[in-house]
Short mmCIF file of C-alpha atoms and ligand atoms in Angstrom, two decimals:
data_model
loop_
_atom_site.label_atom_id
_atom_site.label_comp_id
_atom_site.label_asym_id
_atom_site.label_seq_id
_atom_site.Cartn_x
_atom_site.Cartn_y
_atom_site.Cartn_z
CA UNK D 1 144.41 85.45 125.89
CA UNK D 2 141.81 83.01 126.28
CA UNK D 3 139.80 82.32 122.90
CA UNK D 4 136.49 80.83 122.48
CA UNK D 5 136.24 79.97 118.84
CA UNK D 6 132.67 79.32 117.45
CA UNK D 7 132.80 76.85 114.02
CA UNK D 8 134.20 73.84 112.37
CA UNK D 9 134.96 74.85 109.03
CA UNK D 10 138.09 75.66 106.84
CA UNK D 11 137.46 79.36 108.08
CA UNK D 12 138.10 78.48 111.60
CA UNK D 13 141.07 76.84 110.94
CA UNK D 14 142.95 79.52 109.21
CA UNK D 15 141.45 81.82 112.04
CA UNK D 16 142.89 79.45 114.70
CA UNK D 17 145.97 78.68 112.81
CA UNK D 18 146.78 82.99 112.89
CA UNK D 19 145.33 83.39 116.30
CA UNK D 20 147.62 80.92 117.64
CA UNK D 21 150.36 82.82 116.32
CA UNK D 22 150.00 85.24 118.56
CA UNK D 23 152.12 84.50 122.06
CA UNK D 24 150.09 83.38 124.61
CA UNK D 25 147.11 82.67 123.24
CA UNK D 26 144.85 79.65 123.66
CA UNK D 27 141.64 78.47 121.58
CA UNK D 28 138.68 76.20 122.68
CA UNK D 29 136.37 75.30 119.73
CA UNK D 30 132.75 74.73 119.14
CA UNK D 31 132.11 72.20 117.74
CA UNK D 32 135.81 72.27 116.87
CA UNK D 33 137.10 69.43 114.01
CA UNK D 34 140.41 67.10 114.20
CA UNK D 35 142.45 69.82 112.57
CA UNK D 36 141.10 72.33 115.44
CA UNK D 37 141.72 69.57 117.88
CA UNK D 38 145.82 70.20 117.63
CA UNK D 39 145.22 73.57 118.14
CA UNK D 40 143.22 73.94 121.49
CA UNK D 41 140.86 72.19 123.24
CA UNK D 42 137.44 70.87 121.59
CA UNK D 43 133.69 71.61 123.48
CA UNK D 44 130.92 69.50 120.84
CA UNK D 45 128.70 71.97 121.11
CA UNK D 46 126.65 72.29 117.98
CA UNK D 47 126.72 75.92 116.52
CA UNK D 48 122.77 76.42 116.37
CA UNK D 49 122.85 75.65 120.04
CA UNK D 50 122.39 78.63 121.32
CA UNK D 51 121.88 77.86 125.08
CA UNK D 52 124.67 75.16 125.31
CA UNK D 53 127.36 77.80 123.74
CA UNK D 54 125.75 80.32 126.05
CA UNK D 55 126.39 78.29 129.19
CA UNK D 56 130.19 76.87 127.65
CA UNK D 57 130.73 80.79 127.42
CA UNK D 58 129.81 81.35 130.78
CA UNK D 59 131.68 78.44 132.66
CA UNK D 60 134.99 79.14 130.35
CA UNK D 61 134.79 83.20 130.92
CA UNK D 62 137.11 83.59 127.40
CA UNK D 63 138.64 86.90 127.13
CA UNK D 64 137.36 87.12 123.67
CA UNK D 65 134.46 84.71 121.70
CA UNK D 66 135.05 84.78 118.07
CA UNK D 67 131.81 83.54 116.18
CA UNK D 68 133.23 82.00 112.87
CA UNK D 69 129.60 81.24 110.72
CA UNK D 70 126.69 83.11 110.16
CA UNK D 71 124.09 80.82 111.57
CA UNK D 72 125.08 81.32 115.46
CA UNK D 73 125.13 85.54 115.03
CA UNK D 74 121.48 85.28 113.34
CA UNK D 75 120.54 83.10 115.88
CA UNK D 76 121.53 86.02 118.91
CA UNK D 77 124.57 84.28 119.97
CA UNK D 78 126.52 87.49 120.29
CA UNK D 79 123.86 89.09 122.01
CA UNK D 80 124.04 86.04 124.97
CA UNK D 81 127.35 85.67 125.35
CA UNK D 82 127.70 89.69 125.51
CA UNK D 83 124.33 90.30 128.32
CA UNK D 84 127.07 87.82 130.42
CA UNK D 85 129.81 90.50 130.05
CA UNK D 86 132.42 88.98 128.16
CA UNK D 87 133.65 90.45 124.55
CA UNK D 88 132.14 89.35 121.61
CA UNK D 89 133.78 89.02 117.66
CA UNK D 90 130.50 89.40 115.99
CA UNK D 91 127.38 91.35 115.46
CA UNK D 92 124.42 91.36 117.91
CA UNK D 93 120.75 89.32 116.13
CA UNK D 94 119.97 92.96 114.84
CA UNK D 95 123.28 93.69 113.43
CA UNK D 96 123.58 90.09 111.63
CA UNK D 97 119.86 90.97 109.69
CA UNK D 98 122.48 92.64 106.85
CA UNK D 99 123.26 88.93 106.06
CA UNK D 100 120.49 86.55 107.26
CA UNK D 101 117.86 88.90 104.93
CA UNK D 102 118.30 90.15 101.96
CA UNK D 103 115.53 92.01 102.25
CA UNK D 104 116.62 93.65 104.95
CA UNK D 105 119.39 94.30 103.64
CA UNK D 106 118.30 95.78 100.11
CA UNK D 107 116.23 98.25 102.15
CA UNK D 108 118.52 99.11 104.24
CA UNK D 109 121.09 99.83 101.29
CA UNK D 110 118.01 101.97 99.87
CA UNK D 111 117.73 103.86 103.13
CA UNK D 112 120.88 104.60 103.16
CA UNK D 113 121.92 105.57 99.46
CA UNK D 114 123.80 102.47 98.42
CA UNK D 115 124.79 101.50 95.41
CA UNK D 116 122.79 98.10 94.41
CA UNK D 117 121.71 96.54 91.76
CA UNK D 118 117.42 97.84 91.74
CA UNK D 119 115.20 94.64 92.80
CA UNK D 120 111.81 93.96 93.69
CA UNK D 121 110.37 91.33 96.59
CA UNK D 122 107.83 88.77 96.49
CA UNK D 123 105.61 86.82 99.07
CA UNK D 124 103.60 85.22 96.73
CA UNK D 125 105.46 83.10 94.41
CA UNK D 126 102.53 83.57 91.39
CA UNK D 127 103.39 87.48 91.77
CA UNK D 128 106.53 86.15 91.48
CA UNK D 129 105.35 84.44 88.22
CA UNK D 130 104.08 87.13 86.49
CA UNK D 131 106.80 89.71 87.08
CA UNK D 132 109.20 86.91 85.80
CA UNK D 133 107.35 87.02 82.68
CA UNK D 134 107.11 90.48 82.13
CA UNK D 135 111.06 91.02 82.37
CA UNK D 136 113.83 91.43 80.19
CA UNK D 137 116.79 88.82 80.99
CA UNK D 138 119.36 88.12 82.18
CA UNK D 139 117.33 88.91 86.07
CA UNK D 140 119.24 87.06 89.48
CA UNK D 141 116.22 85.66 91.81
CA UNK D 142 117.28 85.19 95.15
CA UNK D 143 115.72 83.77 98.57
CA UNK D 144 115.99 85.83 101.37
CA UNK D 145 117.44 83.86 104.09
CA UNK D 146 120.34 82.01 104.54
CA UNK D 147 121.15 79.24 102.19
CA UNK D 148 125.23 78.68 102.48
CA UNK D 149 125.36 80.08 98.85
CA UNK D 150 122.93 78.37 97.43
CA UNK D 151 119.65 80.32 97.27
CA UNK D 152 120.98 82.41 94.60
CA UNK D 153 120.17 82.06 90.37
CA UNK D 154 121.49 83.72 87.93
CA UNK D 155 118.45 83.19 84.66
CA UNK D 156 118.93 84.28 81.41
CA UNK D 157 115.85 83.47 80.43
CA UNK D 158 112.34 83.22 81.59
CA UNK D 159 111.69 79.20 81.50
CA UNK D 160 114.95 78.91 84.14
CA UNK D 161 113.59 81.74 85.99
CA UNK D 162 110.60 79.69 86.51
CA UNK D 163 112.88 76.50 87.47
CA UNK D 164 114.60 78.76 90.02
CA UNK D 165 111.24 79.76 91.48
CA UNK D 166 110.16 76.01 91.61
CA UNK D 167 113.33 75.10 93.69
CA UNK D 168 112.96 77.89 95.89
CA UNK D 169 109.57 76.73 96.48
CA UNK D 170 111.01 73.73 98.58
CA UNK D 171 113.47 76.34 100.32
CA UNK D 172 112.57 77.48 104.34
CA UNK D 173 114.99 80.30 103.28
CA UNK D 174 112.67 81.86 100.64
CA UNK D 175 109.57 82.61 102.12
CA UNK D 176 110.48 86.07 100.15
CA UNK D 177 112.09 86.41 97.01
CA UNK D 178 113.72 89.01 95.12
CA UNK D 179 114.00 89.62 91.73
CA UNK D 180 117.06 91.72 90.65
CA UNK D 181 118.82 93.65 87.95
CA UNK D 182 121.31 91.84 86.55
CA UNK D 183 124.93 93.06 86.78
CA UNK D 184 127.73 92.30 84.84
CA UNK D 185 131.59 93.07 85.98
CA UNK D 186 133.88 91.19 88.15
CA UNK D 187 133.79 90.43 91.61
CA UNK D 188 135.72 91.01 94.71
CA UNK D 189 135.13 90.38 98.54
CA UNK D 190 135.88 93.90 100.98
CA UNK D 191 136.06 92.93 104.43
CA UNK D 192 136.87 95.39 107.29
CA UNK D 193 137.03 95.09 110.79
CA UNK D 194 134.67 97.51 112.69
CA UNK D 195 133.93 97.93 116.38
CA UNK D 196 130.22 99.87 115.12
CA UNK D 197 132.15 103.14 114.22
CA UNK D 198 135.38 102.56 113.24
CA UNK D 199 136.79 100.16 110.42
CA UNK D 200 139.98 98.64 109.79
CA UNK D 201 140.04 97.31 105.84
CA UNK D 202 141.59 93.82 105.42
CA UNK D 203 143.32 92.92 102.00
CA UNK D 204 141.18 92.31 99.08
CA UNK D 205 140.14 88.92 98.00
CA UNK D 206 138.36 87.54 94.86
CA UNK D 207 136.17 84.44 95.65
CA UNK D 208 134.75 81.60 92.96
CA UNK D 209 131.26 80.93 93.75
CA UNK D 210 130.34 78.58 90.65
CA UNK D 211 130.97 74.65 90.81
CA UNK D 212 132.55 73.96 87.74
CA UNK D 213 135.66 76.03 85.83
CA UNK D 214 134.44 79.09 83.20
CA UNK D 215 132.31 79.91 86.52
CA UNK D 216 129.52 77.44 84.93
CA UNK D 217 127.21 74.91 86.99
CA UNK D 218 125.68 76.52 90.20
CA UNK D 219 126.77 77.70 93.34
CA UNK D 220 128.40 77.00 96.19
CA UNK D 221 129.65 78.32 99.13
CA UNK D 222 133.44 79.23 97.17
CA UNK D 223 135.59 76.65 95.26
CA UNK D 224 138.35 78.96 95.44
CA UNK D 225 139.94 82.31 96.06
CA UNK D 226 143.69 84.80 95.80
CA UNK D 227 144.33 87.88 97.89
CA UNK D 228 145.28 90.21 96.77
CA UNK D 229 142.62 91.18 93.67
CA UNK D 230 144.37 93.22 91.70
CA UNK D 231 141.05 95.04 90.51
CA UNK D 232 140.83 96.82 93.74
CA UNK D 233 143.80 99.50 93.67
CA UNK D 234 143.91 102.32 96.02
CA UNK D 235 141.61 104.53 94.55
CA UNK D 236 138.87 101.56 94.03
CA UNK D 237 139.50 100.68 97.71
CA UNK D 238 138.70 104.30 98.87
CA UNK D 239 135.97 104.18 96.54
CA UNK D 240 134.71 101.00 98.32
CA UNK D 241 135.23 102.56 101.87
CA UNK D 242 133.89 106.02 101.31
CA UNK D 243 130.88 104.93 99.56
CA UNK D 244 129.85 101.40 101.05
CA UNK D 245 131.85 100.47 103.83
CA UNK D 246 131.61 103.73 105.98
CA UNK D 247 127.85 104.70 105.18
CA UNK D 248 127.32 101.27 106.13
CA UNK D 249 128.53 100.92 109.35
CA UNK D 250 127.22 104.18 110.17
CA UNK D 251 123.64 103.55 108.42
CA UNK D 252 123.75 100.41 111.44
CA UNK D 253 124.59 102.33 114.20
CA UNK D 254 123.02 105.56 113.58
CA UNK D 255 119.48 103.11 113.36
CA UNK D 256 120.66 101.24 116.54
CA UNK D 257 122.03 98.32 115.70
CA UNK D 258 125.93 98.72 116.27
CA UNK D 259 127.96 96.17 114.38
CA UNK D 260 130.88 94.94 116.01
CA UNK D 261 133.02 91.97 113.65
CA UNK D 262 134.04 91.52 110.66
CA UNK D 263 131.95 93.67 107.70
CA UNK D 264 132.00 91.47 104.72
CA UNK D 265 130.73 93.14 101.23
CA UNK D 266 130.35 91.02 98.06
CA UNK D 267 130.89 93.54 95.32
CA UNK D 268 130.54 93.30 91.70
CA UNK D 269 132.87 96.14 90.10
CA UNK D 270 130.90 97.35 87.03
CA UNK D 271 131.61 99.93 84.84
CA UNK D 272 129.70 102.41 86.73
CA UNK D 273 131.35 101.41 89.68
CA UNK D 274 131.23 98.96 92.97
CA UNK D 275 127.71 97.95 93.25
CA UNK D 276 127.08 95.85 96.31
CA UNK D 277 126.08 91.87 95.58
CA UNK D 278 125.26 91.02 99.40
CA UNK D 279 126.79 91.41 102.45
CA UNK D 280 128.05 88.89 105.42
CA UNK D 281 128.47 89.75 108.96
CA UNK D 282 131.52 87.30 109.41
CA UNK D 283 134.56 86.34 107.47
CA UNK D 284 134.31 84.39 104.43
CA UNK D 285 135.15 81.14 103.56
CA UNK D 286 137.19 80.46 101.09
CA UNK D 287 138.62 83.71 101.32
CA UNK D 288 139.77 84.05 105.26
CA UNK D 289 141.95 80.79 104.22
CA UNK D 290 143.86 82.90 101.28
CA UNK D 291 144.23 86.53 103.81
CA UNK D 292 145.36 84.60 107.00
CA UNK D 293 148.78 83.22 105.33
CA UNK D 294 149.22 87.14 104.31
CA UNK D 295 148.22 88.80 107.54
CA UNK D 296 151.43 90.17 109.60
CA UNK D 297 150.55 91.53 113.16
CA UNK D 298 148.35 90.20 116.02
CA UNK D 299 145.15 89.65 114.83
CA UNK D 300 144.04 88.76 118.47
CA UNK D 301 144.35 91.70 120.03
CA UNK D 302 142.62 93.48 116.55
CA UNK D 303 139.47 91.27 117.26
CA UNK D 304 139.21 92.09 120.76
CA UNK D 305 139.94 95.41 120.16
CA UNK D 306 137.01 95.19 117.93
CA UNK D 307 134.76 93.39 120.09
CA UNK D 308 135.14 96.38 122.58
CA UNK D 309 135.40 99.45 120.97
CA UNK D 310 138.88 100.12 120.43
CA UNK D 311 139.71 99.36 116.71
CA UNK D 312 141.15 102.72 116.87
CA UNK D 313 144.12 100.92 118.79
CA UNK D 314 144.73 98.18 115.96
CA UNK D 315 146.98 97.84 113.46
CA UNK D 316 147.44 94.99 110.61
CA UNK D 317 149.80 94.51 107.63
CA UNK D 318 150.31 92.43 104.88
CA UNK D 319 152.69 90.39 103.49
CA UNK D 320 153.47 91.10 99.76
CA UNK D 321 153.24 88.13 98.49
CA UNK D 322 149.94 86.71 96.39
CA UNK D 323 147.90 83.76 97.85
CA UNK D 324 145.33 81.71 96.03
CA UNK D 325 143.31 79.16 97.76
CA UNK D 326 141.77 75.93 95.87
CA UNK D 327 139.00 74.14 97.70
CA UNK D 328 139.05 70.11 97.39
CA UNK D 329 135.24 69.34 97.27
CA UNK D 330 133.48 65.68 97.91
CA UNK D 331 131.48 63.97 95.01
CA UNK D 332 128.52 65.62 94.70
CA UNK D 333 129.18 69.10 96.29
CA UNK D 334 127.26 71.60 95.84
CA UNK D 335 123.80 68.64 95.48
CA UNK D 336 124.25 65.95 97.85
CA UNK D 337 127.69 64.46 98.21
CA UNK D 338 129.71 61.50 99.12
CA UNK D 339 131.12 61.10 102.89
CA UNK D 340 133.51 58.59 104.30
CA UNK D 341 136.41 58.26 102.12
CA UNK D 342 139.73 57.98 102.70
CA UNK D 343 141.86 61.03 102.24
CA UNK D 344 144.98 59.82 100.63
CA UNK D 345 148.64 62.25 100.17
CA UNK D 346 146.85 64.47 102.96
CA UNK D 347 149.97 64.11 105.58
CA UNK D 348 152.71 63.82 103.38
CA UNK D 349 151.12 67.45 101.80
CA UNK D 350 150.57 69.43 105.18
CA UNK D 351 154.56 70.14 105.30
CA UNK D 352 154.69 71.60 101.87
CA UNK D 353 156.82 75.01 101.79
CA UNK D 354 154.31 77.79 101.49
CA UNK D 355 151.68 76.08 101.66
CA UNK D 356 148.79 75.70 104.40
CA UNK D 357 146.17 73.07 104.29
CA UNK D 358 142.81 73.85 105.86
CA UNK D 359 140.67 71.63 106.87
CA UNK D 360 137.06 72.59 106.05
CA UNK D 361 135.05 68.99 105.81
CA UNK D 362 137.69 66.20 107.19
CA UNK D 363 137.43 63.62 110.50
CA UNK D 364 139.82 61.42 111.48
CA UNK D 365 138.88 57.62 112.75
CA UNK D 366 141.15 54.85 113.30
CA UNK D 367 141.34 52.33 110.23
CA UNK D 368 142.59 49.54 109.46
CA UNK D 369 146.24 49.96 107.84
CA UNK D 370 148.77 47.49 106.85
CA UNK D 371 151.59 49.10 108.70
CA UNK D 372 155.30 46.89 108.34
CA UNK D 373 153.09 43.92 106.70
CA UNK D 374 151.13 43.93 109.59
CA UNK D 375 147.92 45.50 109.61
CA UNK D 376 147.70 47.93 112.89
CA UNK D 377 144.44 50.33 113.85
CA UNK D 378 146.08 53.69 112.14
CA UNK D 379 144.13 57.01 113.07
CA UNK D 380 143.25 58.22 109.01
CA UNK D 381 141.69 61.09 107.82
CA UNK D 382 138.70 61.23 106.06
CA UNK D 383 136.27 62.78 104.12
CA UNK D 384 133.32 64.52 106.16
CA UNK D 385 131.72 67.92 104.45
CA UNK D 386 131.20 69.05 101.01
CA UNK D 387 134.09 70.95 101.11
CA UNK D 388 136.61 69.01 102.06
CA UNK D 389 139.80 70.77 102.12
CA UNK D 390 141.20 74.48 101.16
CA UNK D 391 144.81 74.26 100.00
CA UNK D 392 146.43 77.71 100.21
CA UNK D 393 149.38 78.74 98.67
CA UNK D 394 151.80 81.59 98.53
CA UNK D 395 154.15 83.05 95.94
CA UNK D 396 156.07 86.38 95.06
CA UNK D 397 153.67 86.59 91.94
CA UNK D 398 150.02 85.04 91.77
CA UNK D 399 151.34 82.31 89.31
CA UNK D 400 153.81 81.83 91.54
CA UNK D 401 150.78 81.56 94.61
CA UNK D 402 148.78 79.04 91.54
CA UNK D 403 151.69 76.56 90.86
CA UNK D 404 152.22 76.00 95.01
CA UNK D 405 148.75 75.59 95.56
CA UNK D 406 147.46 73.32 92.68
CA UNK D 407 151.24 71.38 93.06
CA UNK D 408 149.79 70.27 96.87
CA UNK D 409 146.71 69.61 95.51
CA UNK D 410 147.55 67.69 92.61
CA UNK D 411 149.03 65.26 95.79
CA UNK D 412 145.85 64.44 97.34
CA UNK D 413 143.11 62.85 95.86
CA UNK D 414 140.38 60.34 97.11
CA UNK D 415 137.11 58.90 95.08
CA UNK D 416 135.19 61.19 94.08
CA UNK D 417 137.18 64.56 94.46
CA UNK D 418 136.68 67.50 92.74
CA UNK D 419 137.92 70.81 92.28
CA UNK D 420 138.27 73.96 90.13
CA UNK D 421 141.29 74.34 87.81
CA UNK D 422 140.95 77.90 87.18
CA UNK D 423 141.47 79.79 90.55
CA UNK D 424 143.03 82.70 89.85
CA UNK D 425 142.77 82.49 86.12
CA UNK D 426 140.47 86.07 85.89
CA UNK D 427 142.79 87.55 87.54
CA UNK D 428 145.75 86.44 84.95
CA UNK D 429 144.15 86.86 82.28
CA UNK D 430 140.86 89.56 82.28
CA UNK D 431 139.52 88.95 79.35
CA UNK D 432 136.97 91.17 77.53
CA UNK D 433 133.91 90.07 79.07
CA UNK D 434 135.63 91.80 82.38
CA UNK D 435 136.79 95.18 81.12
CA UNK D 436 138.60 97.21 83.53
CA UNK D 437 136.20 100.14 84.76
CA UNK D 438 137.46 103.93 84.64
CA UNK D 439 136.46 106.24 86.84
P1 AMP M 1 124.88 86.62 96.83
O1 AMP M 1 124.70 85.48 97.80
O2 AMP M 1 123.76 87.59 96.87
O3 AMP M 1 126.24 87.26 96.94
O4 AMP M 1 124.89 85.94 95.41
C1 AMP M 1 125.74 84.84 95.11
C2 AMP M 1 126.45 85.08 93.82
O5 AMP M 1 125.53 85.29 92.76
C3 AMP M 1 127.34 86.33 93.80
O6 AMP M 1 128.60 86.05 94.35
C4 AMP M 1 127.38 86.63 92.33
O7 AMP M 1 128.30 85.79 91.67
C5 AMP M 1 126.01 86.27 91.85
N1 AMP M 1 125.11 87.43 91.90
C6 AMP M 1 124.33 87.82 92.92
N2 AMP M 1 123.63 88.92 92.63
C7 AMP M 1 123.95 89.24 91.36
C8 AMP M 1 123.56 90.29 90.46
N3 AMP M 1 122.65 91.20 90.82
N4 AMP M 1 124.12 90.32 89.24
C9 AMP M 1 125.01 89.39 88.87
N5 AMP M 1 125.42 88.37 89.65
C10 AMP M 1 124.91 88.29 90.90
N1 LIG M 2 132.89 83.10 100.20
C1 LIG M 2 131.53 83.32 100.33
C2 LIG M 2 131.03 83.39 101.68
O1 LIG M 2 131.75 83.21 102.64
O2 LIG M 2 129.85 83.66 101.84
#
């Protein structure tokens, strides 16, 4: 099977690396990375590019086009590549509105009877103003584009409301913004497969969104996840699918707008139970780099059997083993960050037992080495993103999954590097700001 593999990212790498697993199948990236580069061929087509991925589509004719990020499927590229015939992982422009607006998506969660924290929208930013000061705090104030993570504020009270509204200001992504109810409870990520009517659930997988450890400083795109969350047992997860995954995909089709990919919801698990945060229309990143070390079966053929209608046909498993996940970030990340250093320990780590290094933000250039005493032109790898690299470990036990993962990490380093120490931590210890719920 013939893959054409949209991204560049840490995601795309653990997709690739499973894919590949799979006998007889071949990958082509776009834009691709050097880690992507051993495992197919490379097209630098830039992911925005709508027409040039179009046209690399049509000339390639891949039995299946996987579109890793959200930015290409809000930009129609499912649509294109689909009006040429050829099967598509990932939603059409309409289908990819539940992630690039939250609007959108609030209302459509409203049509639709979803559980969600209650929230009001804003065009005008001194409307915005005054509702800010009429509320009781904590409130979250969001934009409602896309903004890798980072449109999002969590204000306890009103004078960093008003900072968040001054830095959204500056943002393309929040020519709306909504205000919404605070909720308190502990996260997970719920992704399923679906082919627009059916789903296939993946394992769970808790994600780190904050910077800094104690989930303090602001957010990113994910520092850091484990698979699976423990919070999630099998009456949470039919919880989850009976009353948000299902009425979801059905809400989307039944108004005509099909999704066909990979459903992501970002939950928070409250004492009243799952309340949905967001959702993506892709896989997510960190979290696809913790799942793909676990996933047993060809995850090929479940894609394209997504992509045209037949999910019915797939099957998945899971190995029982924990994995955690630690993402290696530049100086800097999540504000403007370094570029251009040297990875050092980075190829002496990649042949660590149970553990998988993926490579999110990393080029390779030849550098000068002393090699022997002599100094030689040695191809090196180095730093290129703002996350740099997801180390993912696995282990009978989630400690077990922890000490891998942080004992690779602990071998890399360059200037600047930083990471979070307490992946997994929440899940080891739930302390009492994270009571379980009861149903
Ligand atoms: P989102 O992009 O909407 O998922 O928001 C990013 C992060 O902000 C989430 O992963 C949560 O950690 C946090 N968050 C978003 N909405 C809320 C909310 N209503 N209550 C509490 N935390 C939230
Ligand atoms: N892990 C968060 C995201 O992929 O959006």
């Amino acid at each position: 099977m013939k893959i054409l593999l949209i991204g560049s990212g840490g995601r795309e790498h653990a997709l690739a690396w499973r894919l590949k697993q799979t006998p007889g199948v071949t990958i082509i990236s776009a834009p691709g990375s050097s880690a992507l580069a051993n495992l197919g061929e490379v097209k630098p087509v830039a992911v925005d590019d709508i027409k040039a991925l179009t046209s690399l589509a049509k000339d390639l004719k891949p039995d299946l086009t996987v579109i890793g990020p959200e930015l290409p499927l809000v930009l129609g590229l499912a649509d294109s590549i689909r009006a040429l015939g050829l099967p598509v992982f990932g939603p059409s422009i309409d289908a990819a509105r539940i992630e690039g607006s939250k609007v959108f998506a609030k209302d459509f969660m409203v049509r639709h009877n979803l559980p969600t924290a209650s929230y009001a929208v804003f065009y005008d930013p001194i409307e915005a103003k005054q509702y800010l000061k009429d509320s009781s705090y904590p409130v979250v104030i969001k934009a409602d584009g896309l903004a890798s993570g980072k449109g999002v504020f969590i204000c306890g009270k009103l004078s960093s409301a008003l900072d968040a509204l001054t830095e959204l200001s500056s943002m393309e992504a929040a020519s709306r913004i909504i205000v919404e109810e605070y909720l308190a409870g502990e996260e997970v990520s719920f992704f399923a497969l679906t082919d627009g009517t059916d789903i296939l659930p993946l394992a769970t997988a808790q994600d780190h969104k904050a910077v800094f450890d104690g989930d303090r400083g602001p957010n990113t795109g994910g520092m850091g996840a484990y698979s699976p969350a423990p919070l999630v047992n099998d009456s949470m997860e039919k919880l989850i699918i009976d009353t948000i995954i299902k009425p979801t995909v059905d809400g989307l089709r039944v108004e005509g707008s099909p999704f066909a990919g990979l459903l992501y919801a970002g939950l928070m698990i409250t004492l009243s139970g799952p309340k949905i945060l967001e959702f993506n229309a892709r896989f997510g990143d960190p979290e696809t780099q913790a799942l793909m070390p676990r996933l047993k079966g060809d995850l090929a053929q479940a894609l394209l059997c997504a992509a045209t209608g037949r999910l019915k046909e797939a099957s998945l498993s899971w190995d029982n083993r924990f994995a955690s996940c630690v993402i290696m970030c530049a100086e800097g990340y999540p504000g403007n960050y370094r570029r251009g250093d040297i990875i050092e320990g980075l190829e002496a780590a990649v042949s660590q037992e149970n553990v998988t290094i993926f490579e999110s933000g990393v080029t390779r250039e030849p550098r000068k080495t002393m090699v022997n005493g002599a100094e030689k032109w040695v191809e090196t790898a180095i730093t290129n993103g703002g996350r740099v690299l997801g180390v993912a470990g696995l282990g009978d036990d989630l400690e077990t999954a922890l000490k891998n993962t942080y004992e690779t990490v602990d071998k890399i380093s360059w200037p600047g590097v930083h990471f979070r120490r307490d992946i997994g931590s929440k899940a080891l210890h739930p302390g009492p700001l994270y009571p379980m719920p009861m149903y």
